[in-house]
Tab-separated table of C-alpha atoms in Angstrom:
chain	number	residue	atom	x	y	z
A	24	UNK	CA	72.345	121.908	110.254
A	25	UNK	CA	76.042	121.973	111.299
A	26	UNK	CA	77.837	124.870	109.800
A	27	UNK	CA	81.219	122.803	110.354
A	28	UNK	CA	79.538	120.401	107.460
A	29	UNK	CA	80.396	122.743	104.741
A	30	UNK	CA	83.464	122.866	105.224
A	31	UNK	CA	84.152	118.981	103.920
A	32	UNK	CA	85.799	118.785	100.641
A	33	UNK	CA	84.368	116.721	98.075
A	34	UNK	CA	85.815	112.990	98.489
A	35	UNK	CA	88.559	112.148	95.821
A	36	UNK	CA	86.131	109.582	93.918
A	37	UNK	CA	83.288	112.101	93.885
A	38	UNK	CA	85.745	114.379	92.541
A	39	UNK	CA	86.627	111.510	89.985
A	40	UNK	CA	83.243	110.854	88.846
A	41	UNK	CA	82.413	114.588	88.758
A	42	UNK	CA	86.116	114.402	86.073
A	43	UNK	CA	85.077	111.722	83.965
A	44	UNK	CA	81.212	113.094	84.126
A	45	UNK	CA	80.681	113.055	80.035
A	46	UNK	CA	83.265	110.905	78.770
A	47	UNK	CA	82.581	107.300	77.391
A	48	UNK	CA	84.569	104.424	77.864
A	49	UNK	CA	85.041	102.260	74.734
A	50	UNK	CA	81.867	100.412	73.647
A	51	UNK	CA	81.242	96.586	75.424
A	52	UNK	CA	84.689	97.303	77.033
A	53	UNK	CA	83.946	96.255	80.787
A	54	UNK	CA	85.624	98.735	83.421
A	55	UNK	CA	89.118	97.533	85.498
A	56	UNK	CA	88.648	99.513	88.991
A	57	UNK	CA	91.867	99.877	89.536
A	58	UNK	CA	91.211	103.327	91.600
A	59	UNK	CA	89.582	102.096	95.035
A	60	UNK	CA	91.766	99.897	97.485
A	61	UNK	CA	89.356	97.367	97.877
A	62	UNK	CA	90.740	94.003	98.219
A	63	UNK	CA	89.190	91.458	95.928
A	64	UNK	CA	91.071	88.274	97.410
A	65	UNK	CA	88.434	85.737	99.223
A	66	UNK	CA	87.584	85.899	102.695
A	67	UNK	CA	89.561	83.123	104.595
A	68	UNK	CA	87.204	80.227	105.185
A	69	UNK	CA	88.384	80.846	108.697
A	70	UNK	CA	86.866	83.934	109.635
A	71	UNK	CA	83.699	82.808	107.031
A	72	UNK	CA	83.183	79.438	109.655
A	73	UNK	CA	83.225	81.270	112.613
A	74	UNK	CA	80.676	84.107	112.168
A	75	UNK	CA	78.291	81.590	110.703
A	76	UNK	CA	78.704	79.702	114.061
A	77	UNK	CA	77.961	82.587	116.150
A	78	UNK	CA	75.304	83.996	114.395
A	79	UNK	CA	73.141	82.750	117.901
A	80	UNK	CA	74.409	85.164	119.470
A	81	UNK	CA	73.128	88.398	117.707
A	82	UNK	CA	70.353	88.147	120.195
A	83	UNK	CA	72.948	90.023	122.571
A	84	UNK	CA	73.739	93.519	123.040
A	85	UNK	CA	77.634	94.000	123.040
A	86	UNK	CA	79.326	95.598	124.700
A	87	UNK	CA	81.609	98.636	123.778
A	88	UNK	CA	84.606	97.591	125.522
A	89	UNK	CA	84.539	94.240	122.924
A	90	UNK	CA	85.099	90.527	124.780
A	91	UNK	CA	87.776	89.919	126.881
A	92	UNK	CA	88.292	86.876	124.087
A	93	UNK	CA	88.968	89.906	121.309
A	94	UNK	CA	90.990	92.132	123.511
A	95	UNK	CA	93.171	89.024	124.649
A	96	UNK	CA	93.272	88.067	120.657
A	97	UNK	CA	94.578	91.509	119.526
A	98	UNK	CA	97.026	91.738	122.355
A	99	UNK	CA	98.547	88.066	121.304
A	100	UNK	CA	98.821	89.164	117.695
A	101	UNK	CA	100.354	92.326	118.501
A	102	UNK	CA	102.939	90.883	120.625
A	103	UNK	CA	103.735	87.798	118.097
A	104	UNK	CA	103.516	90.623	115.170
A	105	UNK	CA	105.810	94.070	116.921
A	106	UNK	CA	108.617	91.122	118.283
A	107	UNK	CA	107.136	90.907	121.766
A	108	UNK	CA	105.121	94.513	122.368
A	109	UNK	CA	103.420	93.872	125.687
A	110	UNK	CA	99.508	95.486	125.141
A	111	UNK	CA	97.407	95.174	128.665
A	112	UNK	CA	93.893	93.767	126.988
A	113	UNK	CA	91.868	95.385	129.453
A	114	UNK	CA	93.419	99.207	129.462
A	115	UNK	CA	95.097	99.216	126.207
A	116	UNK	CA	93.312	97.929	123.397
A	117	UNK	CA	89.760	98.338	122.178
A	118	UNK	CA	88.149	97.101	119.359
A	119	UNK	CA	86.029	99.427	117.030
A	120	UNK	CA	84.245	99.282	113.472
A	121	UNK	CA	87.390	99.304	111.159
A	122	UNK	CA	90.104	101.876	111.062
A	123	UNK	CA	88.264	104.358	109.076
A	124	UNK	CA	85.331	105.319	112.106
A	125	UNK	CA	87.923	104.932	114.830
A	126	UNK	CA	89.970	107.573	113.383
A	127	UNK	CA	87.562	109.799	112.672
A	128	UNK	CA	85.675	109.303	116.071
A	129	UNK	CA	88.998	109.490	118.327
A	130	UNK	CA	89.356	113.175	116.393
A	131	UNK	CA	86.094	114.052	117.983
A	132	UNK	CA	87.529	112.960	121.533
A	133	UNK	CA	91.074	114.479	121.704
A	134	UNK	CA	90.272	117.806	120.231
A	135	UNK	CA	90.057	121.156	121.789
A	136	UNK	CA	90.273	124.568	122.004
A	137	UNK	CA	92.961	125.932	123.553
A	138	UNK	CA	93.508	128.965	125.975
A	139	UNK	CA	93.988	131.966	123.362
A	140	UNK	CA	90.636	131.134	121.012
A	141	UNK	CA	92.102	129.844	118.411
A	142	UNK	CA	90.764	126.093	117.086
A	143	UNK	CA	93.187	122.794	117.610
A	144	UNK	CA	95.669	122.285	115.011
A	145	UNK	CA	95.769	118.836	112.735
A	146	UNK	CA	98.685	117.823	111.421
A	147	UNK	CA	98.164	115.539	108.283
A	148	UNK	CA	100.862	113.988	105.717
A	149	UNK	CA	99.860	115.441	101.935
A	150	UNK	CA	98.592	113.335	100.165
A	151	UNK	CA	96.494	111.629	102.715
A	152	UNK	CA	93.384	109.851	104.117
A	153	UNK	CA	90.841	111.908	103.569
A	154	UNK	CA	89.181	111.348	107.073
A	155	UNK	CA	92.030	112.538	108.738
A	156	UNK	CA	91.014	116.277	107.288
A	157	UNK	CA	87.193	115.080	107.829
A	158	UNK	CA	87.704	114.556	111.551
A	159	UNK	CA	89.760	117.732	111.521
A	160	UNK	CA	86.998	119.833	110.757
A	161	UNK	CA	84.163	118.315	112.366
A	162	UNK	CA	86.049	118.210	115.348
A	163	UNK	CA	85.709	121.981	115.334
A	164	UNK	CA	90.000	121.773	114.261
A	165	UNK	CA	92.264	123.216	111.975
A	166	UNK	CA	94.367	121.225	109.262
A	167	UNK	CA	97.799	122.040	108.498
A	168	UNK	CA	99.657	119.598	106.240
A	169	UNK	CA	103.121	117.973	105.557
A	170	UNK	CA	103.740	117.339	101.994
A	171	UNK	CA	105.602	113.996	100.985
A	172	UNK	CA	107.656	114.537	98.055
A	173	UNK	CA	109.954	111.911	95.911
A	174	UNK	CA	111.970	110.436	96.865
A	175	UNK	CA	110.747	108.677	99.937
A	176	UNK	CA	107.284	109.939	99.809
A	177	UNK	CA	107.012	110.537	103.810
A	178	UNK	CA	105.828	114.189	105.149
A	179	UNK	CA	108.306	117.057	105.569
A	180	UNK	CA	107.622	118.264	108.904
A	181	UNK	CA	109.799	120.954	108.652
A	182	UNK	CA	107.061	122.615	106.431
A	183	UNK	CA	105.318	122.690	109.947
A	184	UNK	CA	105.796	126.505	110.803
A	185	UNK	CA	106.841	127.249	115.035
A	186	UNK	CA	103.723	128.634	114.927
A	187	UNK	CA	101.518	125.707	114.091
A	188	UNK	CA	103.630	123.445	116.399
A	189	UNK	CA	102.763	125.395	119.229
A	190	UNK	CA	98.909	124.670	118.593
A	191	UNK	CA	98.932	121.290	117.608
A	192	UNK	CA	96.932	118.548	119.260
A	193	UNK	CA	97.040	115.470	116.659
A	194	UNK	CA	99.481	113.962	114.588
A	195	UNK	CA	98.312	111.636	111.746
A	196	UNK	CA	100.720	109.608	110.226
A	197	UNK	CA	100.349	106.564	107.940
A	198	UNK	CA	102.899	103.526	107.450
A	199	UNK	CA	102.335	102.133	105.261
A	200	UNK	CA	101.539	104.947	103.342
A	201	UNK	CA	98.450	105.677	101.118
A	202	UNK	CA	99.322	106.517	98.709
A	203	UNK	CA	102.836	105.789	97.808
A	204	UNK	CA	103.769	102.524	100.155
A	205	UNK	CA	106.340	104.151	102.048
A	206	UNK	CA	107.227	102.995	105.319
A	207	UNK	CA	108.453	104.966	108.139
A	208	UNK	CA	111.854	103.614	109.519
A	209	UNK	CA	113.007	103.758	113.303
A	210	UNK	CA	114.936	107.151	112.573
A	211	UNK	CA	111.754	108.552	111.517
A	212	UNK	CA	109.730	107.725	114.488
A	213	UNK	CA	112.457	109.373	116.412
A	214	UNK	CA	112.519	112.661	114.704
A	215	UNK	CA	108.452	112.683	115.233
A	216	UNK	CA	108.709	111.416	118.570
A	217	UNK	CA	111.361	114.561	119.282
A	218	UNK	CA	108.136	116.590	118.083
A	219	UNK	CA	106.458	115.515	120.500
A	220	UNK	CA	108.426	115.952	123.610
A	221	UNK	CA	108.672	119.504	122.358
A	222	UNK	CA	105.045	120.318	121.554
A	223	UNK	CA	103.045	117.416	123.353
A	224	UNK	CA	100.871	116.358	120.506
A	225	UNK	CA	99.242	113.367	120.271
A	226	UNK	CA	100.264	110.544	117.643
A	227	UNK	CA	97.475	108.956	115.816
A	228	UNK	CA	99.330	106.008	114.068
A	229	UNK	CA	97.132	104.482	110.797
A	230	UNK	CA	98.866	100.822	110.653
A	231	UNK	CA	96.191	99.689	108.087
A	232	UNK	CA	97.958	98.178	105.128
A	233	UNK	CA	100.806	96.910	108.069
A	234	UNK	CA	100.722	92.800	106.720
A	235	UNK	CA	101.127	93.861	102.919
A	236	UNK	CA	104.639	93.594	102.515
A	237	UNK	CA	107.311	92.435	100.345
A	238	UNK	CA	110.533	89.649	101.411
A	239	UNK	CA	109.961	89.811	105.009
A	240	UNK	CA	109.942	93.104	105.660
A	241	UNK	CA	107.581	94.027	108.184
A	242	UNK	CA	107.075	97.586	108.589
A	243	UNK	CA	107.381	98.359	112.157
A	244	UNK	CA	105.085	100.176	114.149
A	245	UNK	CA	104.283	102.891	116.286
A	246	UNK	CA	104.260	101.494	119.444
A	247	UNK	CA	106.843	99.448	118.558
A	248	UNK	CA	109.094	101.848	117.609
A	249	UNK	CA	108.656	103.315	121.078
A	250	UNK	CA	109.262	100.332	122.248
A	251	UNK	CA	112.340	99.922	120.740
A	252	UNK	CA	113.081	103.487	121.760
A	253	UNK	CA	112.675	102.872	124.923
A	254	UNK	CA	109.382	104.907	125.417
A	255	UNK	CA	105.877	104.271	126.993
A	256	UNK	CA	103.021	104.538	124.696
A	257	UNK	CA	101.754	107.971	126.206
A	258	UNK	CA	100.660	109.960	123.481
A	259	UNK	CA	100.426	107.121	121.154
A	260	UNK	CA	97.754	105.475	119.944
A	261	UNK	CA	97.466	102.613	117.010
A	262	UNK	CA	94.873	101.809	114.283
A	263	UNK	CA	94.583	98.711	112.389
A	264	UNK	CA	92.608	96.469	110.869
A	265	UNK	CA	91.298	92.969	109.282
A	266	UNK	CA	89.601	94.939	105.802
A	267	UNK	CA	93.219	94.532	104.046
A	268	UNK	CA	95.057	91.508	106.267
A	269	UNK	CA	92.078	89.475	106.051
A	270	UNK	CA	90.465	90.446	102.620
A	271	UNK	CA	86.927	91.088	105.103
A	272	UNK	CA	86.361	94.683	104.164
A	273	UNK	CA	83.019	94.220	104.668
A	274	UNK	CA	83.337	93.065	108.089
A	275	UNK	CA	84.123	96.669	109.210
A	276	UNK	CA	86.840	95.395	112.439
A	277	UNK	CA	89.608	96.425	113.765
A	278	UNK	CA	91.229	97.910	117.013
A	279	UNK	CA	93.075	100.404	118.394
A	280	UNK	CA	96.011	99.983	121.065
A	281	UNK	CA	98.384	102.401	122.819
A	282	UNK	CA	98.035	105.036	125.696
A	283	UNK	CA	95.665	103.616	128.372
A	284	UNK	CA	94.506	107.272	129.631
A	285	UNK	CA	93.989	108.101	126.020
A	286	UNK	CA	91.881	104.910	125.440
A	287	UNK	CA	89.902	105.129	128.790
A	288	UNK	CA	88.629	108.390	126.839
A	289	UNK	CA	87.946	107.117	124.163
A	290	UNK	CA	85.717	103.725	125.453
A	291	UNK	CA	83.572	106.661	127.092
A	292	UNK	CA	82.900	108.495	124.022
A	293	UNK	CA	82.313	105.407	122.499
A	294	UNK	CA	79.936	104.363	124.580
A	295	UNK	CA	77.633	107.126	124.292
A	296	UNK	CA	78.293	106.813	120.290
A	297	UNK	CA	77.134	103.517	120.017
A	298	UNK	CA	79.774	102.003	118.363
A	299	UNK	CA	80.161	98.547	119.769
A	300	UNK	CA	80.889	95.829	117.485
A	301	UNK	CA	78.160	92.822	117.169
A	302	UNK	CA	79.212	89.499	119.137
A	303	UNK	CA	79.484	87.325	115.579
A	304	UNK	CA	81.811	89.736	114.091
A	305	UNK	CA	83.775	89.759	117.412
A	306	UNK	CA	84.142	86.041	116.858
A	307	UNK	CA	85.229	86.395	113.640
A	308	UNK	CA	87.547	88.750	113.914
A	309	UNK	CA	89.046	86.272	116.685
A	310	UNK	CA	89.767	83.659	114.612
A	311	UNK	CA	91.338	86.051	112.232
A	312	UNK	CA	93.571	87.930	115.063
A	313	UNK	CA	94.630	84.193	115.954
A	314	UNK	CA	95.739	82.626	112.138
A	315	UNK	CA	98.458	83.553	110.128
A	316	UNK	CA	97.980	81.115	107.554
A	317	UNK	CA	95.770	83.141	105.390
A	318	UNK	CA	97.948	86.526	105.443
A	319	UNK	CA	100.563	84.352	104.194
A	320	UNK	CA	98.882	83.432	100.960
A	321	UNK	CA	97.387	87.051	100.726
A	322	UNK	CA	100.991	88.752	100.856
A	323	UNK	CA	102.339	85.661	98.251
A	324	UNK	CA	99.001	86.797	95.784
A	325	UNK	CA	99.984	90.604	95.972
A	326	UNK	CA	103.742	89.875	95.391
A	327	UNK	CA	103.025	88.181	92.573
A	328	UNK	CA	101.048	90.606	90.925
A	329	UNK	CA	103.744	92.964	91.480
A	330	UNK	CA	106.265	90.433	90.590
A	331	UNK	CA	104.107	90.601	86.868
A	332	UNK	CA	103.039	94.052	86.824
A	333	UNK	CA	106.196	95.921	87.262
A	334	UNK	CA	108.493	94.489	84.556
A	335	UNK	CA	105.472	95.460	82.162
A	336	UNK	CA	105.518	99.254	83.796
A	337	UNK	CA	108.988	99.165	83.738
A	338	UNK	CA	109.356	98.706	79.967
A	339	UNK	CA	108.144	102.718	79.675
A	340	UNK	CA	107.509	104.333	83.276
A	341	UNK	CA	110.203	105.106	86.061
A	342	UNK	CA	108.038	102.630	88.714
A	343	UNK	CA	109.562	100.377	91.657
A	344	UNK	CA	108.272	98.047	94.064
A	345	UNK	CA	106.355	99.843	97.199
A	346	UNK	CA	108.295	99.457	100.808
A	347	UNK	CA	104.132	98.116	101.536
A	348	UNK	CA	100.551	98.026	100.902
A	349	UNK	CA	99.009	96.733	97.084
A	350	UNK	CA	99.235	100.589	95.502
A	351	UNK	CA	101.289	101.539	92.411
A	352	UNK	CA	102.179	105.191	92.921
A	353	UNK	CA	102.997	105.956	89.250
A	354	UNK	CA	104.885	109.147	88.100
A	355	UNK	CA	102.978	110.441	84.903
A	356	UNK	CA	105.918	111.286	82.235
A	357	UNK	CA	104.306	114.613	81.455
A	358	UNK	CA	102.918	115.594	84.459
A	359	UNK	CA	99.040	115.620	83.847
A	360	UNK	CA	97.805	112.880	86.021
A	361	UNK	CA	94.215	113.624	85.313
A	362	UNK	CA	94.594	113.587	81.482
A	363	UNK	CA	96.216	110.448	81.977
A	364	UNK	CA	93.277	108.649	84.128
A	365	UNK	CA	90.936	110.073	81.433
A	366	UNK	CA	93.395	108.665	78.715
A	367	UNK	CA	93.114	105.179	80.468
A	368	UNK	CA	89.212	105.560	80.883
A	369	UNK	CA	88.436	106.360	77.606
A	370	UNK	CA	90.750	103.976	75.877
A	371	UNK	CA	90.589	101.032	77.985
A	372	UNK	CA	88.084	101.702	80.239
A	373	UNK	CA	90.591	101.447	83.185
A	374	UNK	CA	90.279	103.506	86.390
A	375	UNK	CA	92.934	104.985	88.126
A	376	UNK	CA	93.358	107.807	90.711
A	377	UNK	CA	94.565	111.305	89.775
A	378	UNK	CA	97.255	111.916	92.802
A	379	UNK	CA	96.296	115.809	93.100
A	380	UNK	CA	92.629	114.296	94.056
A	381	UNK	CA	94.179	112.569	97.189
A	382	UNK	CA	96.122	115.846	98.396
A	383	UNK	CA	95.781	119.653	98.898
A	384	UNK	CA	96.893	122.559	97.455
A	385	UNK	CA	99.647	124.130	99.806
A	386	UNK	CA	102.329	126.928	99.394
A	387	UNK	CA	104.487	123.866	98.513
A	388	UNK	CA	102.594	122.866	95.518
A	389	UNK	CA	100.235	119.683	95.219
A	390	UNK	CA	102.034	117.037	96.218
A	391	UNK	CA	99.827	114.145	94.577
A	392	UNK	CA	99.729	116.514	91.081
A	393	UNK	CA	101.733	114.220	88.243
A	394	UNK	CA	100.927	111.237	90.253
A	395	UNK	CA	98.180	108.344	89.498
A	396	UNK	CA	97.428	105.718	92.195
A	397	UNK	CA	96.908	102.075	91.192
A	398	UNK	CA	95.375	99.488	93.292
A	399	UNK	CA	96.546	95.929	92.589
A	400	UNK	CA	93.252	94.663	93.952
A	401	UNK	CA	92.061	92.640	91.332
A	402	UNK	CA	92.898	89.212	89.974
A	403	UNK	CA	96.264	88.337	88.484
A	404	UNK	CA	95.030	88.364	85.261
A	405	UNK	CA	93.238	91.643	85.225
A	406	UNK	CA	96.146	93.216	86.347
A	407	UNK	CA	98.834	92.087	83.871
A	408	UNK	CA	96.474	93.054	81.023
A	409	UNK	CA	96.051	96.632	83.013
A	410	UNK	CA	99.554	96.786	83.036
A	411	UNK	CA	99.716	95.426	79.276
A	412	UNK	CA	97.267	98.141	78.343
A	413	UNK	CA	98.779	101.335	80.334
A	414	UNK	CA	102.339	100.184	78.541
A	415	UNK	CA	101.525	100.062	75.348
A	416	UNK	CA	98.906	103.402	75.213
A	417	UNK	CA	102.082	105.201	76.721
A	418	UNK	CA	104.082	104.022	73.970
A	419	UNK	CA	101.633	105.242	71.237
């Protein structure tokens, strides 16, 4: 077997489960799973109609490189979305199998080891993805991390020693943020795009929860803030996906977009992975790329769970409104963010997230530790009574 394999960590619900292992939730009481950002809103009939009608067409092998259809469809939406950014469909996009494998995968391309022996640095925000630290390590790499502390929750990369700079191949960042929301402004893109014309890393930009925002306020993107910056896109690439825009988590689509060189890599790996995406979901995904409509009415559903859920958080808990994406990053009062999910379990049989499960241990400290996360995923209803529930067990 691959030696590299135990080196994974134990994923942050296995660690969860392994927590609560023993402990009973109150009798008939049915569980809220408030811990795993699925999204629980219906699929658009949209995308729904237009796999159906392709389904012929699962007789085909696809190809890797996606339709020219899908690429064209991305590039559209990205220049409508980033206020014009100008993708090239054939050299600069490429669809893959949501966010999650692409990320991993393009790990597995870009690493390397470099001239003295010593393995590739990762650089990874704390708390994070876990596949970011997954890829690291399969890829034969090393993780160093960047904790994000209060009050803007976005990594301190001046915890980055010279040292580590110097061997660093990958960059992971993620606006908006898992956990906390945060959004990286246009000064922040420029201080980590200063990074990299000093150490010539590559940026691996996770734009998944991009369309989940609040009052208009689009987070902007990697390639568009080096657009706006007036840089190319070498060095950068760009992940998204439909799971969270488009409530098709299932679907498993998405693309990635950025440095053509990068990509032409990456289609080649690719191709010998066997990773192309079937013809049906490539038509769906079109008609999602190409309709707004129904991201409208999914960002109006999560604002007004938030516009409910907060006032009833904010009666006891210091909690505010994410910058993006449907997560609650609550500050535990007394610091113990796993007695507090066990609290919740047994009580109420809600789940949450401990934070310190969703970072690492540094010589900064735990950076998730005193932290739950909360996924707004659910219904309206089941929410406010979450919220009703957490509130008044605090208070007691």
């Amino acid at each position: 077997m691959n030696p590299l394999l135990d080196t994974l960590k134990p994923y942050p619900f296995a660690r969860l489960r392994e927590a609560m292992a023993g402990l009973e939730a109150p009798a008939g009481a049915a569980p809220v799973p408030l811990h795993i950002g699925e999204p629980k809103h219906p699929t658009p009939a949209v995308i729904t109609d237009a796999l159906t009608a392709s389904l012929a067409e699962l007789e085909k092998y696809p190809l890797s490189a996606g339709l020219p259809e899908l690429r064209q469809a991305c590039a559209g939406w990205a220049a409508r979305r980033y206020d014009g950014l100008q993708l090239d469909p054939e050299t600069e996009i490429l669809p893959v199998l949501g966010s999650r494998e692409a990320l991993f995968s393009f790990a597995q391309v870009v690493l390397e080891h470099v001239s003295d022996g010593l393995k590739p640095v990762v650089v990874s925000p704390n708390p994070f993805y876990q596949i970011y630290e997954g890829a690291t390590l399969l890829g034969g790499g090393e993780i160093h991390f960047a904790n994000s502390h209060a009050p803007r929750f976005l990594p301190d990369w001046s915890q980055v020693p010279e040292t580590v700079w110097q061997r660093t191949k990958l960059v992971f960042v993620c606006s908006p943020d898992n956990p906390s929301g945060s959004v990286m402004q246009l000064g922040d893109w420029a201080e980590l795009f200063a990074l990299q014309d000093r150490y010539g890393f590559i940026i691996a930009s996770d734009e998944c929860y991009s369309e989940i925002y609040f009052g208009g306020n689009k987070p902007i993107g990697g390639l568009q803030a080096a657009q706006q910056l007036g840089r190319s896109n070498k060095g950068i690439v760009m992940f998204t996906s439909l799971s969270k825009r488009s409530n098709v988590p299932g679907l498993r689509s998405g693309f990635v977009a950025g440095d053509a060189e990068l990509l032409k890599a990456f289609l080649l790996y690719r191709t010998y992975h066997g990773s192309a995406m079937s013809i049906p979901v490539q038509r769906a995904s079109i008609a999602a790329w190409n309709d707004e409509a129904h991201v409208i009415e999914n960002r109006r559903l999560y604002q007004e769970k938030f516009d409910k859920v907060l006032p009833i958080l904010q009666t006891v808990f210091d909690v505010c409104l994410p910058d993006a994406s449907f997560y609650i990053w609550l500050k535990v009062p007394d610091g113990d963010d796993l007695a507090f999910a066990k609290t919740l379990w047994q009580q109420a049989a809600i789940q949450v997230l401990p934070g310190r499960f969703l970072a690492r241990d540094t010589e900064h400290g735990n950076p998730g530790a005193g932290y739950v996360r909360i996924a707004l995923v659910a219904d309206v209803e089941t929410c406010v009574k979450a919220a009703q529930t957490i509130a008044a067990l605090y208070r007691s």
